[in-house]
XYZ file of C-alpha atoms in Angstrom:
208
model
C -13.880 -5.367 75.899
C -13.373 -8.481 73.787
C -11.218 -8.213 70.665
C -12.546 -9.988 67.549
C -9.913 -10.389 64.820
C -11.577 -13.139 62.790
C -14.794 -15.112 62.615
C -15.101 -18.737 63.690
C -17.607 -19.768 61.050
C -21.234 -19.145 60.157
C -24.491 -20.483 61.541
C -25.342 -21.693 58.031
C -22.370 -24.059 58.032
C -23.625 -27.584 58.822
C -21.036 -28.087 61.571
C -21.918 -24.822 63.306
C -25.642 -25.366 62.870
C -25.218 -28.618 64.789
C -22.979 -27.089 67.481
C -25.324 -24.160 68.083
C -28.448 -26.293 68.283
C -29.868 -25.586 71.732
C -27.032 -23.202 72.626
C -27.475 -19.743 74.140
C -26.907 -17.056 71.491
C -26.110 -13.409 72.182
C -26.584 -11.254 69.066
C -24.369 -8.470 67.750
C -26.897 -6.510 65.725
C -25.503 -4.415 62.870
C -27.094 -2.302 60.169
C -25.840 -2.501 56.601
C -23.471 0.453 57.088
C -21.828 -0.995 60.191
C -21.521 -4.409 58.539
C -19.118 -3.035 55.908
C -16.594 -1.869 58.509
C -13.530 -3.903 59.441
C -13.012 -1.735 62.554
C -15.898 -1.272 64.939
C -16.746 -1.102 68.635
C -20.229 -2.116 69.693
C -22.058 -3.968 72.462
C -24.135 -7.087 71.893
C -27.765 -7.317 72.969
C -26.418 -9.019 76.111
C -24.270 -5.933 76.752
C -20.939 -7.567 75.918
C -18.520 -4.947 74.579
C -16.769 -6.062 71.385
C -13.930 -4.467 69.425
C -13.909 -5.628 65.825
C -10.514 -5.606 64.105
C -10.729 -7.661 60.901
C -8.459 -7.689 57.866
C -8.925 -4.539 55.778
C -10.508 -6.399 52.865
C -12.978 -8.398 54.932
C -16.252 -7.690 56.700
C -18.888 -9.506 58.706
C -21.673 -11.538 57.132
C -25.054 -12.290 58.614
C -24.745 -15.328 60.879
C -20.992 -15.107 61.467
C -19.971 -16.718 64.770
C -17.734 -14.348 66.734
C -17.389 -16.108 70.096
C -18.024 -19.701 71.147
C -17.808 -21.016 74.701
C -17.963 -24.786 74.474
C -18.264 -25.282 78.244
C -21.195 -22.897 78.616
C -22.593 -23.701 75.165
C -22.896 -19.999 74.528
C -22.082 -17.997 71.408
C -22.025 -14.463 70.065
C -23.351 -14.228 66.515
C -23.592 -11.304 64.081
C -27.048 -10.401 62.841
C -27.090 -7.978 59.925
C -30.088 -6.126 58.582
C -29.748 -5.409 54.854
C -32.331 -3.721 52.657
C -33.604 -5.386 49.528
C -31.819 -5.038 46.203
C -33.315 -4.593 42.743
C -31.559 -6.846 40.264
C -31.788 -5.775 36.624
C -31.063 -8.640 34.237
C -29.633 -7.612 30.846
C -29.018 -11.104 29.463
C -31.631 -10.674 26.704
C -30.320 -7.226 25.806
C -26.766 -8.494 25.310
C -28.032 -10.878 22.653
C -29.437 -8.019 20.542
C -27.762 -6.249 17.649
C -25.058 -3.845 18.766
C -26.980 -0.685 17.824
C -30.104 -1.790 19.689
C -28.085 -2.985 22.658
C -26.228 0.336 22.976
C -29.484 2.293 22.785
C -31.151 0.178 25.485
C -28.146 0.334 27.818
C -27.822 4.083 27.337
C -31.508 4.638 28.091
C -31.275 2.431 31.168
C -28.223 4.327 32.424
C -30.040 7.612 31.853
C -33.112 6.365 33.734
C -31.092 5.199 36.732
C -28.929 8.313 36.664
C -31.995 10.556 36.773
C -32.978 8.868 40.028
C -29.455 9.193 41.476
C -29.523 5.501 42.396
C -26.188 3.868 43.279
C -25.546 0.683 41.340
C -23.047 -2.096 40.798
C -22.637 -3.850 37.442
C -21.499 -7.474 37.394
C -21.614 -9.373 34.142
C -25.076 -8.888 32.649
C -26.712 -7.833 35.924
C -27.100 -4.459 37.589
C -27.609 -4.358 41.365
C -29.479 -1.358 42.784
C -30.221 -1.018 46.531
C -33.644 0.203 47.627
C -33.126 3.865 48.465
C -36.809 4.686 47.921
C -40.068 2.749 48.166
C -40.194 -0.434 46.094
C -43.368 0.815 44.368
C -41.477 3.859 43.120
C -38.648 1.738 41.743
C -41.153 -0.549 40.035
C -42.876 2.502 38.579
C -39.627 3.861 37.165
C -38.806 0.543 35.483
C -42.321 0.131 34.083
C -42.443 3.732 32.862
C -39.341 3.192 30.716
C -40.318 -0.382 29.782
C -37.037 -1.041 28.002
C -37.187 -4.095 25.710
C -35.406 -7.166 27.072
C -34.732 -5.563 30.470
C -36.017 -7.669 33.348
C -35.926 -6.828 37.050
C -36.701 -8.452 40.370
C -36.153 -7.767 44.060
C -34.110 -9.917 46.428
C -33.116 -9.616 50.098
C -29.724 -7.997 50.504
C -28.564 -10.939 52.610
C -28.993 -13.215 49.568
C -27.150 -10.843 47.249
C -24.124 -9.901 49.327
C -22.378 -13.338 49.089
C -21.938 -12.716 45.346
C -20.338 -9.304 45.816
C -16.772 -8.274 46.548
C -16.281 -6.107 49.674
C -15.939 -2.866 47.674
C -19.107 -3.712 45.744
C -20.988 -4.372 48.988
C -19.886 -0.996 50.311
C -21.140 0.688 47.146
C -24.554 -0.953 47.494
C -25.044 -0.933 51.237
C -22.558 1.516 52.706
C -24.679 4.472 53.737
C -27.045 4.116 50.793
C -29.879 5.438 52.947
C -27.875 8.608 53.498
C -27.275 9.496 49.861
C -28.105 13.188 49.384
C -30.479 12.519 46.483
C -32.521 9.693 47.956
C -35.167 11.957 49.477
C -36.093 14.163 46.529
C -39.368 13.671 44.710
C -38.599 10.337 43.113
C -42.275 9.610 42.500
C -42.431 12.688 40.276
C -39.386 11.485 38.346
C -41.004 8.068 38.005
C -43.737 9.565 35.838
C -41.386 10.901 33.222
C -40.701 14.337 34.684
C -37.174 13.551 35.752
C -34.415 16.064 35.287
C -31.302 15.184 33.374
C -27.934 16.278 34.662
C -25.926 14.992 31.777
C -24.356 12.326 33.922
C -25.598 9.037 35.329
C -24.654 7.908 38.796
C -25.227 4.348 37.680
C -22.159 4.449 35.489
C -19.692 3.672 38.265
C -19.055 0.230 36.864
C -17.073 -1.959 39.205
C -15.020 -4.566 37.438
C -13.497 -7.646 38.929
C -9.761 -7.679 38.760
């Protein structure tokens, strides 16, 4: 068992990219739930047992170098699989008159809440992980067609660098296991959603 208390760098760093060129790499494969943990025990693909013990407010990122043996030119690197994220851009909405802006934001919150989708709000953007098929999420957004609201999909690995650890956990920590992610979302997408009087998308995380 090898104890890992900190990372050495990341394969995307120019210095590490050069050092690892031609080196033997053993991968520690993690799903998006495991990647949010600061304490974890797991074996690499090469069957090397690792015990992760990072600072409480830190977590692994895709490409983090965990072990480097200069003599053997061998490394252990984290490889994280993250689902895509829908990014809703509200920049145009914020520029509207207050009454119109409030109405649009309320309707968006109601639409997301009806789907029970977890979300993180940062500035004028709302980040929603894919808990159902992308076609369903597209259908929901197009059905409501809120003026000024734009959305796109990005790989989770490209989104996570912009998020704080607690925001990453909200988006990726067990999102596939949310109790509401398997109900008939396609039915809701066609305007037959049920309102519960509360939106799950209203857990706004604010930077402190």
